[in-house]
Amino acid sequence: MDMSQYLDVFLEESKEHLENLNQKLLQLEKNRNDIGALNEIFRAAHTLKGMSSTMGFEDLADLTHHMENVLSDLKEGKIEVSSDIVDILFKCLDRIQLIVEQIETTGSGIMDNSDLISVLENVKSGSLEVASALEKEIRLPADEEKEAVLTPKEDKSKRFAFNDYDITVLREASSRGMKIYYIRIQVDPGCLMKSVRAFMVFKALEEEGEVIKSIPPAQELEEGKFEEGFEVFVITSADKEKLVQNVNKISEVKIAEIENIEIATVSVSTGEEKMAMQTSAESEMEKKAELGEKGAVSSGDQKKQVHKVRQTVRVDIERLDNLMNLVGELVMHKGRLEQIGANTKLVELNETIEQIDRVTADLQSVVMKVRMVPIEQVFNRFPRMVRDLAKELNKEVDFLMEGKETELDRTVIDEIGDPLVHLLRNAVDHGLEPAEERIKKGKPAVGTVMLRARHEGNNVYIEVEDDGAGIDIEKVKKKAVEKGLITEKEAEKMDKDEAIELLFYPGFSTAKTVTDVSGRGVGLDVVKTKIESLNGEIAVETKPDKGTKFKIKLPLTLAIIQALMVAVRDEIYAIPLSSVDETTMITKNDIKIIQGQEVMMLRGNILPIFRLAELLETPGGASSEDEMYVVVVRKAERQIGLVVDTLIGQQEIVIKSLGKLLSGIPGIAGAIVAGDGNVRLILDVATLF
């Protein structure tokens, strides 16, 4: 029986069981008498064994079978739960994760697990000391060894998302005696115009045949969104030497690999839309069995176990991105229609525009909600990481999480994981003191790290807080002087906030020695850059011996936002409304000069102001009007005034990337296509100054 059609469902369900195993093992480690957690672990291992055996992945089934034997003895009280046994179970979990990843990438689940099986057999026989000694010798293969040790020869076609139409084309070409080639193109790392080289390669190949698929897709190649090369599938009647000759004539480009592919080995991608009925409620039989194992539970606990059964459809995220792009186009054209309606003043047209406006708003709202996923997906991987890091550093850490149900756009979710990993590692390594030092200060020996998320308006706030030693401002200044980032005179003049900003300088690190955890100079500058690329902000609060809090502010979504449209000389710009605090009007007499900086008074406070036309070097004549508009924007904790000529009004805008060639320009977040068809730039307040 062909089981490949069920592979996607197997992989999805395996990942869910692995996540459950991770959470319940952490729970069991905290409370070794938690029978409920032990039952969940046993059930997950049992299900994984059955699934992998059915799919024919015998190595995975064998490992989970031996795990199940040990867990059965733990349930029956034959073996006591200890930290050593939990460590061994975590090692098994990591190995299962590795096998599932291998199945996903190569389709093969073959792996030698005799080392772990030997450990589990020793645990079952009561030889825990022998098992612990063996477990400490087990190491997961290093990343660079995975390719050679674990991965069999890869079927190149599996990486290409072939659909039924593609397969039909390939079969038709094969029946006519044409050849199918997989080609990997290498582009010189110093090449300045990679997109042009990609175009030339396509042109050279299409002289002899047809390129039917590429990785990355053709659109990304046109935009230069690839590193040192790309891969293509080509149908041709020409021989291999002719193709190599044509491509290698192009400067800064060469064929790194070319392979003749047999049509019989190419299969339809399993990455098509999957439908699955998911329910978080267990069947009545399982509930009764669980109640029998746990004994009586309170009515409150019973209520918690009852969940509403929902039907869900699993959809490729790329389809949602395409849907969001189409809705974005609709919003853009809606703006154009509104402008035409305002100019023509046709009653019937305006009535239709109002209807379209309502439908578009509803459609946009639905698409946004579909793209929203709980931040729990990111948070769930951190308890294990913090636990392992605390053990490595010999620290006791109580890790707490709040607001896991907070929802964020999928795009933001995918990007925020790495910055949070860095901040949490910093909190455990740099923030929390060793237990002896904490006791001397009158603190509990166990340190606390808190990760919380919450909604506030159109933003999500994520905080990483520890109750450690806090940031030593003088030490930071001294280290910055040593590294040549600032002079001693500059250090003396710096206040606390300015000194904390030094933490975000590239290459800055206060670690005395280089370890696996810190000290390599890849620090908070990477975190800040990533968060700012998501149109977010990061701020730091710290108190000596009380702890440190990193506060991240992120937009709910990156696709469609509200913006304030302003006119500056001959240009119109969009300022994201999330950065705008208020607008006001002043005259030239209201502007004062303090230390060469233009300022104004705003409700008793001094507000520095900048003329946007000068900041952006906008072409056109300066306004001669005595009155001028000021947009008060917020950059982290500071307010700044931007002087503009005219306030046009609030507008819903669809953010468009400027492409790789124009990426990273300070002060510019992207562009929009306005209702009149013109391109308008979106200002990025965080990098404007």
XYZ file of C-alpha atoms in Angstrom:
689
model
C 0.000 0.000 0.000
C 1.347 3.467 -0.958
C 1.560 5.467 2.312
C 3.194 8.583 0.770
C -0.204 10.269 0.430
C -0.448 10.278 4.237
C 3.060 11.692 4.805
C 1.931 15.296 5.328
C -0.626 14.283 7.954
C 2.024 12.104 9.660
C 4.514 15.000 9.797
C 1.954 17.513 11.108
C 0.694 15.160 13.808
C 4.245 14.105 14.769
C 5.185 17.752 15.353
C 2.095 18.260 17.518
C 3.007 15.184 19.619
C 6.636 16.359 19.916
C 5.472 19.767 21.162
C 3.185 18.060 23.678
C 6.043 15.787 24.826
C 8.295 18.800 25.330
C 5.744 20.662 27.478
C 4.749 17.639 29.569
C 8.377 16.605 30.221
C 9.096 20.112 31.553
C 5.951 19.834 33.674
C 7.067 16.424 34.992
C 10.521 17.768 35.841
C 8.957 20.509 37.999
C 6.506 18.118 39.699
C 7.724 14.503 39.692
C 4.418 13.282 41.131
C 2.358 14.707 38.259
C 0.614 11.518 37.066
C -1.423 13.521 34.525
C 1.768 14.743 32.774
C 3.211 11.206 32.821
C 0.030 9.811 31.252
C 0.200 12.479 28.491
C 3.870 11.614 27.791
C 3.029 7.895 27.618
C 0.070 8.534 25.296
C 2.149 10.750 22.952
C 4.978 8.162 22.772
C 2.443 5.348 22.187
C 0.744 7.306 19.369
C 4.107 8.145 17.740
C 5.046 4.450 17.860
C 1.803 3.411 16.160
C 1.981 6.161 13.497
C 5.642 5.533 12.600
C 5.127 1.754 12.449
C 2.131 2.190 10.119
C 4.148 4.529 7.855
C 7.059 2.036 7.751
C 9.579 4.141 9.720
C 10.831 1.202 11.793
C 13.807 2.962 13.468
C 11.475 5.617 14.895
C 8.930 2.961 15.955
C 11.674 0.944 17.712
C 12.953 3.959 19.678
C 9.459 5.044 20.791
C 8.674 1.407 21.736
C 11.632 1.345 24.186
C 10.610 4.771 25.490
C 7.098 3.404 26.060
C 8.519 0.492 28.107
C 10.343 2.882 30.456
C 7.309 5.191 30.723
C 5.099 2.209 31.556
C 7.388 1.323 34.496
C 7.331 4.963 35.638
C 3.501 4.940 35.576
C 3.344 1.704 37.569
C 5.819 3.005 40.172
C 8.507 0.394 39.368
C 10.933 3.245 38.635
C 10.960 6.677 40.313
C 11.062 9.860 38.244
C 14.469 11.553 38.651
C 16.354 14.363 36.915
C 18.623 11.768 35.221
C 15.611 9.930 33.745
C 14.092 13.236 32.550
C 17.442 14.091 30.878
C 17.397 10.696 29.108
C 13.805 11.228 27.927
C 14.758 14.687 26.606
C 17.660 13.070 24.700
C 15.149 10.636 23.156
C 12.865 13.563 22.283
C 15.729 15.360 20.495
C 16.501 12.201 18.513
C 12.843 11.755 17.502
C 12.809 15.419 16.380
C 15.907 14.773 14.269
C 14.352 11.683 12.619
C 11.095 13.572 11.857
C 13.112 16.452 10.306
C 15.045 13.906 8.215
C 11.788 12.306 7.036
C 10.492 15.758 6.076
C 13.582 16.737 4.061
C 14.643 13.408 2.516
C 11.687 11.036 2.972
C 13.985 8.575 4.802
C 13.614 7.728 8.502
C 16.672 5.452 8.708
C 18.862 6.166 11.748
C 20.930 4.067 14.148
C 19.369 4.536 17.613
C 21.189 1.639 19.316
C 22.983 4.076 21.667
C 19.725 5.467 23.083
C 17.984 2.072 23.102
C 20.881 0.701 25.212
C 20.394 3.591 27.677
C 16.630 2.936 27.896
C 17.186 -0.811 28.444
C 19.557 -0.027 31.329
C 16.936 2.298 32.868
C 14.307 -0.447 32.616
C 16.600 -3.038 34.200
C 17.344 -0.676 37.104
C 20.959 0.159 36.093
C 20.409 3.932 36.250
C 24.086 4.765 36.927
C 25.162 2.888 33.791
C 22.332 4.529 31.801
C 23.318 8.046 33.000
C 26.972 7.438 32.092
C 25.982 6.216 28.610
C 23.544 9.139 28.126
C 26.253 11.725 28.861
C 28.369 10.291 26.023
C 25.536 10.641 23.475
C 25.749 13.745 21.303
C 23.480 14.778 18.440
C 25.414 14.930 15.141
C 26.880 18.375 14.459
C 25.108 20.366 11.752
C 27.973 19.931 9.321
C 27.940 16.148 9.866
C 24.184 15.778 9.321
C 24.484 15.969 5.543
C 27.142 13.252 5.361
C 26.028 10.949 8.187
C 22.252 11.147 8.197
C 21.145 12.164 4.723
C 21.116 9.604 1.912
C 21.630 10.810 -1.658
C 18.936 13.390 -2.189
C 16.335 13.178 -4.927
C 16.674 16.654 -6.455
C 13.112 16.696 -7.775
C 11.651 16.508 -4.243
C 12.665 20.116 -3.551
C 10.650 21.375 -6.529
C 6.887 21.846 -5.989
C 5.746 19.915 -9.079
C 1.998 19.890 -9.635
C -0.092 17.664 -11.920
C 0.340 20.051 -14.867
C 4.153 20.032 -14.494
C 4.203 16.222 -14.418
C 2.060 16.113 -17.589
C 4.511 18.474 -19.365
C 7.502 16.376 -18.237
C 5.887 13.123 -19.403
C 4.975 14.657 -22.769
C 8.577 15.873 -23.213
C 9.961 12.459 -22.212
C 7.646 10.673 -24.699
C 9.104 12.862 -27.467
C 12.637 11.788 -26.562
C 13.600 15.076 -24.888
C 15.913 15.146 -21.869
C 15.162 16.560 -18.404
C 18.078 18.183 -16.564
C 18.479 19.418 -12.998
C 21.024 22.281 -13.019
C 22.538 24.130 -10.051
C 23.906 27.529 -11.040
C 26.597 29.251 -8.968
C 26.889 33.049 -9.070
C 30.063 34.863 -7.969
C 29.543 36.230 -4.387
C 30.933 39.615 -5.486
C 28.457 39.969 -8.368
C 26.660 43.330 -8.151
C 23.732 42.629 -10.483
C 22.673 39.072 -9.677
C 19.183 39.496 -11.116
C 20.695 40.393 -14.508
C 22.926 37.289 -14.383
C 19.862 35.126 -13.593
C 18.032 36.624 -16.601
C 21.047 35.873 -18.851
C 21.181 32.255 -17.601
C 17.469 31.765 -18.351
C 17.956 33.292 -21.820
C 20.924 30.986 -22.542
C 19.058 27.868 -21.398
C 15.885 28.774 -23.279
C 17.860 28.966 -26.554
C 18.123 25.156 -26.322
C 14.967 24.235 -24.382
C 12.541 25.396 -21.702
C 13.010 26.156 -17.981
C 9.930 24.750 -16.228
C 10.792 25.293 -12.534
C 13.324 27.187 -10.453
C 14.361 27.574 -6.792
C 13.875 30.367 -5.779
C 10.855 31.140 -8.048
C 11.423 33.279 -11.154
C 9.939 36.428 -9.535
C 12.461 36.295 -6.670
C 15.299 35.715 -9.133
C 14.199 38.831 -11.071
C 14.358 40.803 -7.802
C 17.775 39.373 -6.905
C 16.424 37.558 -3.826
C 18.986 34.732 -3.736
C 22.421 34.213 -2.226
C 25.197 32.487 -4.174
C 23.138 30.573 -6.702
C 19.862 28.989 -7.794
C 18.496 25.725 -9.201
C 16.466 25.013 -12.340
C 14.720 22.128 -14.124
C 15.164 22.246 -17.912
C 13.499 20.311 -20.769
C 15.747 20.192 -23.832
C 16.768 18.140 -26.863
C 20.355 19.429 -26.562
C 23.084 17.446 -24.838
C 24.653 18.306 -21.475
C 27.864 19.765 -22.960
C 25.926 22.303 -25.063
C 24.030 23.602 -22.006
C 27.251 23.872 -19.965
C 28.968 25.705 -22.822
C 26.109 28.235 -23.210
C 25.885 29.040 -19.496
C 29.618 29.142 -18.739
C 30.065 31.839 -21.411
C 28.271 34.251 -19.050
C 30.712 36.122 -16.784
C 30.508 35.612 -12.983
C 28.339 32.496 -13.526
C 29.102 28.775 -13.761
C 27.238 25.449 -13.630
C 28.102 23.812 -10.285
C 26.051 20.658 -10.904
C 24.081 19.149 -13.784
C 22.182 15.864 -13.608
C 19.949 13.961 -16.033
C 16.604 13.178 -14.314
C 14.388 10.214 -15.151
C 10.661 11.087 -15.320
C 9.841 7.956 -13.269
C 11.599 9.451 -10.219
C 9.641 12.734 -10.322
C 6.474 12.819 -8.243
C 3.728 15.352 -7.542
C 4.577 17.585 -4.562
C 2.920 16.655 -1.283
C 2.807 20.313 -0.351
C -0.678 20.794 -1.796
C -3.595 21.913 0.334
C -4.310 19.537 3.201
C -7.597 19.165 5.000
C -7.746 17.732 8.478
C -10.411 17.546 11.107
C -8.778 18.700 14.333
C -10.201 18.539 17.782
C -8.531 19.308 21.047
C -11.209 17.354 22.932
C -10.406 13.686 23.472
C -12.885 10.937 22.748
C -15.157 9.779 25.584
C -13.260 6.457 25.792
C -9.927 8.251 26.271
C -11.455 10.606 28.858
C -12.799 7.675 30.867
C -9.472 5.874 30.679
C -7.659 9.028 31.785
C -10.085 9.564 34.667
C -9.496 5.964 35.665
C -5.736 6.543 35.707
C -5.851 9.904 37.461
C -8.632 9.084 39.914
C -11.272 11.647 40.696
C -10.870 15.147 39.279
C -12.670 18.292 40.274
C -15.620 19.598 38.280
C -13.493 22.645 37.415
C -10.867 20.371 35.821
C -13.573 18.513 33.914
C -14.824 21.788 32.485
C -11.320 22.631 31.325
C -11.093 19.361 29.400
C -14.243 20.048 27.373
C -13.465 21.962 24.185
C -15.642 22.895 21.281
C -15.061 20.674 18.254
C -13.961 22.778 15.272
C -13.280 22.001 11.662
C -10.034 23.430 10.363
C -8.313 23.509 6.990
C -4.525 23.539 6.801
C -3.440 25.911 4.052
C 0.029 26.677 2.723
C 1.131 30.101 4.060
C 2.131 31.111 0.507
C -1.541 30.997 -0.515
C -2.429 33.330 2.345
C 0.358 35.700 1.260
C -1.068 35.726 -2.275
C -4.548 36.385 -0.884
C -3.223 39.265 1.205
C -1.488 40.738 -1.876
C -4.758 40.584 -3.849
C -6.664 42.277 -1.011
C -3.914 44.886 -0.936
C -4.398 45.557 -4.647
C -8.148 45.857 -4.017
C -7.562 48.433 -1.264
C -5.280 50.400 -3.589
C -7.843 50.479 -6.426
C -10.596 51.356 -3.948
C -8.589 54.499 -3.124
C -8.359 55.306 -6.840
C -12.147 54.854 -7.238
C -12.790 57.172 -4.282
C -10.633 59.818 -5.919
C -12.506 59.470 -9.247
C -15.830 59.635 -7.366
C -14.768 62.829 -5.582
C -13.795 64.454 -8.905
C -16.837 63.417 -10.975
C -19.483 63.756 -8.190
C -21.701 61.068 -9.773
C -24.323 59.933 -7.227
C -24.607 56.359 -8.542
C -20.826 55.947 -8.658
C -20.454 57.203 -5.084
C -23.155 54.797 -3.860
C -21.319 51.876 -5.525
C -18.014 53.039 -4.039
C -19.584 53.033 -0.560
C -20.698 49.407 -1.081
C -17.252 48.402 -2.361
C -15.684 50.188 0.605
C -17.765 48.160 3.072
C -17.134 44.812 1.338
C -13.400 45.525 0.995
C -13.143 46.433 4.686
C -14.910 43.186 5.678
C -12.759 41.123 3.316
C -9.604 42.739 4.620
C -10.660 42.077 8.214
C -11.310 38.389 7.459
C -7.949 37.920 5.682
C -6.126 39.641 8.532
C -7.793 37.341 11.074
C -6.934 34.265 8.991
C -3.270 35.291 8.994
C -3.261 35.869 12.750
C -1.759 33.056 14.819
C -1.208 32.847 18.608
C 2.271 33.827 19.750
C 2.159 30.550 21.687
C 3.705 28.921 18.581
C 6.910 30.874 19.264
C 6.741 30.823 23.075
C 6.361 27.030 23.358
C 9.946 26.327 22.343
C 11.465 28.554 25.061
C 10.836 26.601 28.322
C 13.034 23.751 27.091
C 15.723 26.148 25.894
C 15.792 28.064 29.232
C 15.867 24.770 31.164
C 18.855 23.441 29.163
C 20.717 26.761 29.389
C 20.169 27.006 33.174
C 21.617 23.495 33.572
C 24.594 24.370 31.381
C 25.323 27.527 33.439
C 24.566 25.775 36.757
C 21.820 28.272 37.638
C 18.344 27.721 39.037
C 15.718 29.537 36.970
C 11.963 29.860 37.351
C 10.710 30.663 33.828
C 7.222 32.198 33.600
C 5.160 33.058 30.507
C 2.084 35.274 30.153
C -0.160 36.155 27.212
C 0.552 33.121 25.008
C -2.894 33.569 23.456
C -1.895 37.013 22.064
C -2.196 36.901 18.256
C 0.251 38.282 15.687
C 0.518 38.247 11.916
C 2.175 35.053 10.648
C 4.953 37.061 8.965
C 5.880 38.737 12.264
C 5.633 35.420 14.160
C 8.164 33.814 11.790
C 10.673 36.630 12.323
C 10.396 37.353 16.066
C 11.678 33.968 17.304
C 15.428 34.620 16.942
C 15.458 38.026 18.740
C 13.538 36.490 21.666
C 15.981 33.568 21.850
C 18.840 36.067 22.138
C 17.112 38.163 24.827
C 16.218 35.098 26.913
C 19.761 33.714 26.689
C 21.036 37.147 27.737
C 18.652 37.209 30.715
C 19.808 33.796 31.962
C 23.521 34.301 31.214
C 24.145 38.016 31.909
C 21.061 39.007 33.907
C 20.726 36.376 36.633
C 23.504 36.043 39.211
C 24.766 32.647 40.495
C 22.770 31.261 43.452
C 25.513 32.062 46.041
C 25.670 35.695 44.915
C 21.855 36.019 45.027
C 21.730 34.638 48.587
C 24.391 37.158 49.699
C 22.189 39.964 48.320
C 19.171 38.620 50.241
C 17.454 37.349 47.079
C 15.935 33.869 46.554
C 18.495 31.380 45.158
C 16.157 30.676 42.248
C 16.155 33.489 39.682
C 13.028 34.481 37.747
C 12.782 35.164 34.012
C 9.427 36.427 32.734
C 8.273 36.442 29.104
C 4.965 38.212 28.524
C 2.953 39.445 25.540
C -0.100 41.717 25.334
C -2.187 43.667 22.830
C -2.365 47.443 23.063
C -4.170 49.253 20.250
C -2.732 48.192 16.875
C 0.473 46.927 18.459
C 1.722 43.935 20.400
C 4.122 44.442 23.306
C 6.529 41.648 24.237
C 8.615 41.938 27.415
C 11.588 39.872 28.610
C 12.241 40.596 32.288
C 14.643 39.139 34.857
C 15.187 39.818 38.570
C 18.974 39.751 38.242
C 21.745 42.258 38.904
C 20.596 44.844 36.366
C 22.868 46.582 33.865
C 26.043 48.128 35.308
C 26.083 51.484 33.468
C 29.699 52.300 34.371
C 30.881 48.879 33.203
C 29.074 49.393 29.872
C 30.732 52.812 29.385
C 34.173 51.407 30.278
C 33.797 48.519 27.838
C 32.639 50.884 25.073
C 35.733 53.080 25.619
C 37.998 49.989 25.538
C 36.453 48.919 22.219
C 36.898 52.420 20.783
C 33.171 52.980 20.289
C 33.263 56.246 22.267
C 35.897 58.477 23.881
C 36.356 58.924 27.647
C 34.987 62.501 27.399
C 31.844 61.247 25.635
C 31.453 58.566 28.313
C 31.580 61.159 31.113
C 28.817 63.260 29.499
C 26.523 60.281 28.827
C 23.364 59.868 30.872
C 21.858 56.455 31.768
C 19.642 56.186 28.650
C 22.486 57.072 26.275
C 24.758 54.510 27.967
C 22.119 51.775 27.580
C 21.948 52.574 23.836
C 25.610 51.434 23.657
C 24.385 47.859 24.195
C 22.912 48.001 20.685
C 26.200 49.002 19.002
C 27.515 46.355 16.514
C 30.156 44.116 18.087
C 29.507 45.290 21.648
C 29.712 42.593 24.363
C 30.439 42.726 28.093
C 31.222 38.986 28.345
C 34.759 38.371 29.658
C 35.200 35.052 27.859
C 33.852 33.560 24.661
C 31.475 30.661 25.377
C 28.718 28.798 23.520
C 26.281 31.285 25.081
C 27.874 34.706 24.657
C 30.953 36.810 24.073
C 31.240 36.611 20.294
C 30.121 40.204 19.696
C 26.971 39.065 17.889
C 24.820 40.946 20.337
C 21.830 43.159 20.765
C 22.589 45.045 17.539
C 21.269 42.002 15.636
C 18.139 41.988 17.824
C 17.534 45.697 17.229
C 18.096 45.428 13.463
C 15.629 42.539 13.175
C 12.946 44.296 15.254
C 13.326 47.545 13.305
C 13.017 45.586 10.045
C 9.559 44.565 11.346
C 8.701 48.266 11.926
C 9.092 47.653 15.649
C 10.945 49.315 18.521
C 12.977 48.046 21.474
C 13.557 49.813 24.797
C 15.366 48.857 28.019
C 14.528 49.488 31.676
C 17.039 48.504 34.363
C 17.575 48.970 38.115
C 20.705 47.888 40.058
C 20.096 44.536 41.834
C 16.399 44.639 40.853
C 16.687 43.405 37.285
C 16.306 44.361 33.625
C 13.332 44.550 31.290
C 13.526 44.577 27.472
C 10.311 45.935 25.911
C 9.544 45.193 22.256
C 6.756 46.994 20.411
C 5.562 45.377 17.165
C 2.783 46.151 14.672
C -0.022 43.577 14.495
C 0.580 43.118 10.779
C 3.085 44.224 8.153
C 0.814 44.215 5.098
C -1.933 46.875 5.337
C -1.603 49.764 7.794
C -3.122 53.151 8.579
C -0.940 56.114 7.633
C -0.976 59.899 7.765
C -0.394 61.381 4.296
C 1.617 64.624 4.301
C 2.807 66.970 1.555
C 6.376 68.292 1.570
C 7.197 70.695 -1.297
C 6.476 68.720 -4.508
C 6.255 65.296 -2.843
C 3.697 63.352 -0.786
C 4.839 60.950 1.954
C 3.096 58.420 4.224
C 3.899 58.295 7.964
C 2.642 55.109 9.720
C -0.046 56.134 12.200
C 1.515 53.866 14.855
C 4.455 56.335 15.022
C 2.262 59.485 15.176
C 1.251 60.894 18.587
C -0.511 64.072 17.406
C -0.442 66.952 14.909
C -0.353 70.678 15.586
C 0.072 74.020 13.793
C 2.703 76.645 14.628
C 3.985 79.930 13.229
C 7.582 80.884 12.525
C 7.618 82.909 15.763
C 6.955 79.725 17.799
C 10.292 78.228 16.725
C 13.268 78.824 19.071
C 16.926 77.789 18.760
C 18.685 75.887 21.577
C 22.313 74.825 20.971
C 21.796 75.046 17.222
C 18.652 72.866 17.301
C 15.192 74.164 16.356
C 12.660 73.519 19.134
C 9.090 74.459 20.054
C 7.058 74.399 23.265
C 4.379 71.702 23.440
C 2.248 71.893 26.591
C 5.185 73.109 28.681
C 7.714 70.630 27.241
C 10.548 71.401 24.840
C 10.089 69.451 21.583
C 12.985 69.247 19.072
C 11.693 69.809 15.536
C 13.123 68.866 12.146
C 12.103 70.140 8.719
C 11.194 67.040 6.699
C 12.042 68.758 3.405
C 15.668 69.226 4.573
C 15.960 65.744 6.116
C 14.845 64.093 2.875
C 16.360 66.724 0.537
C 12.983 67.009 -1.169
C 13.074 68.907 -4.505
C 10.919 72.001 -5.049
C 10.687 75.506 -3.616
C 10.367 76.126 0.110
C 6.975 77.229 1.425
C 6.673 80.963 2.162
C 3.658 80.501 4.458
C 4.004 81.839 7.999
C 1.943 78.955 9.435
C 3.267 75.393 9.259
C 2.118 71.947 10.373
C 4.054 69.785 12.835
C 3.569 66.008 13.066
C 4.646 64.834 16.534
C 6.157 61.355 16.150
C 7.552 58.968 18.745
C 10.955 57.305 18.496
C 11.233 54.819 21.396
C 10.644 56.982 24.494
C 11.363 60.329 22.768
C 9.022 62.680 20.932
C 10.167 64.612 17.845
C 8.337 67.149 15.666
C 8.407 66.889 11.855
C 7.610 70.114 9.995
C 5.524 69.510 6.836
C 3.722 71.800 4.379
C 0.252 70.181 4.375
C -1.638 67.460 6.200
C -3.611 65.500 3.573
C -5.316 63.093 5.957
C -5.462 59.501 7.191
C -5.407 56.690 4.623
C -5.220 52.904 4.523
C -2.074 51.903 2.660
C -0.585 48.691 1.284
C 3.145 48.470 1.956
C 5.257 47.475 -1.043
C 8.938 46.522 -0.806
C 11.446 48.681 -2.694
C 13.356 45.541 -3.704
C 16.810 44.349 -2.739
C 18.656 47.091 -4.622
C 17.037 49.876 -2.560
C 16.673 48.017 0.742
C 18.142 49.430 3.955
C 17.811 53.125 3.019
C 17.603 55.034 6.350
C 14.241 56.698 6.896
C 12.370 54.731 4.171
C 10.252 51.687 5.114
C 8.836 50.986 1.659
C 6.444 52.512 -0.863
C 2.787 52.578 -1.847
C 0.999 52.979 -5.135
C -1.420 55.831 -4.488
C -4.959 56.144 -5.864
C -3.730 58.434 -8.665
C -1.199 55.790 -9.768
C 1.859 57.612 -8.401
C 4.404 55.948 -6.099
C 4.673 57.482 -2.587
C 7.403 56.660 -0.066
C 6.589 55.443 3.472
C 8.746 57.032 6.170
C 10.433 54.928 8.856
C 10.661 57.164 11.926
C 13.000 54.747 13.774
C 15.827 55.149 11.194
C 15.040 58.654 9.883
C 17.447 60.488 12.209
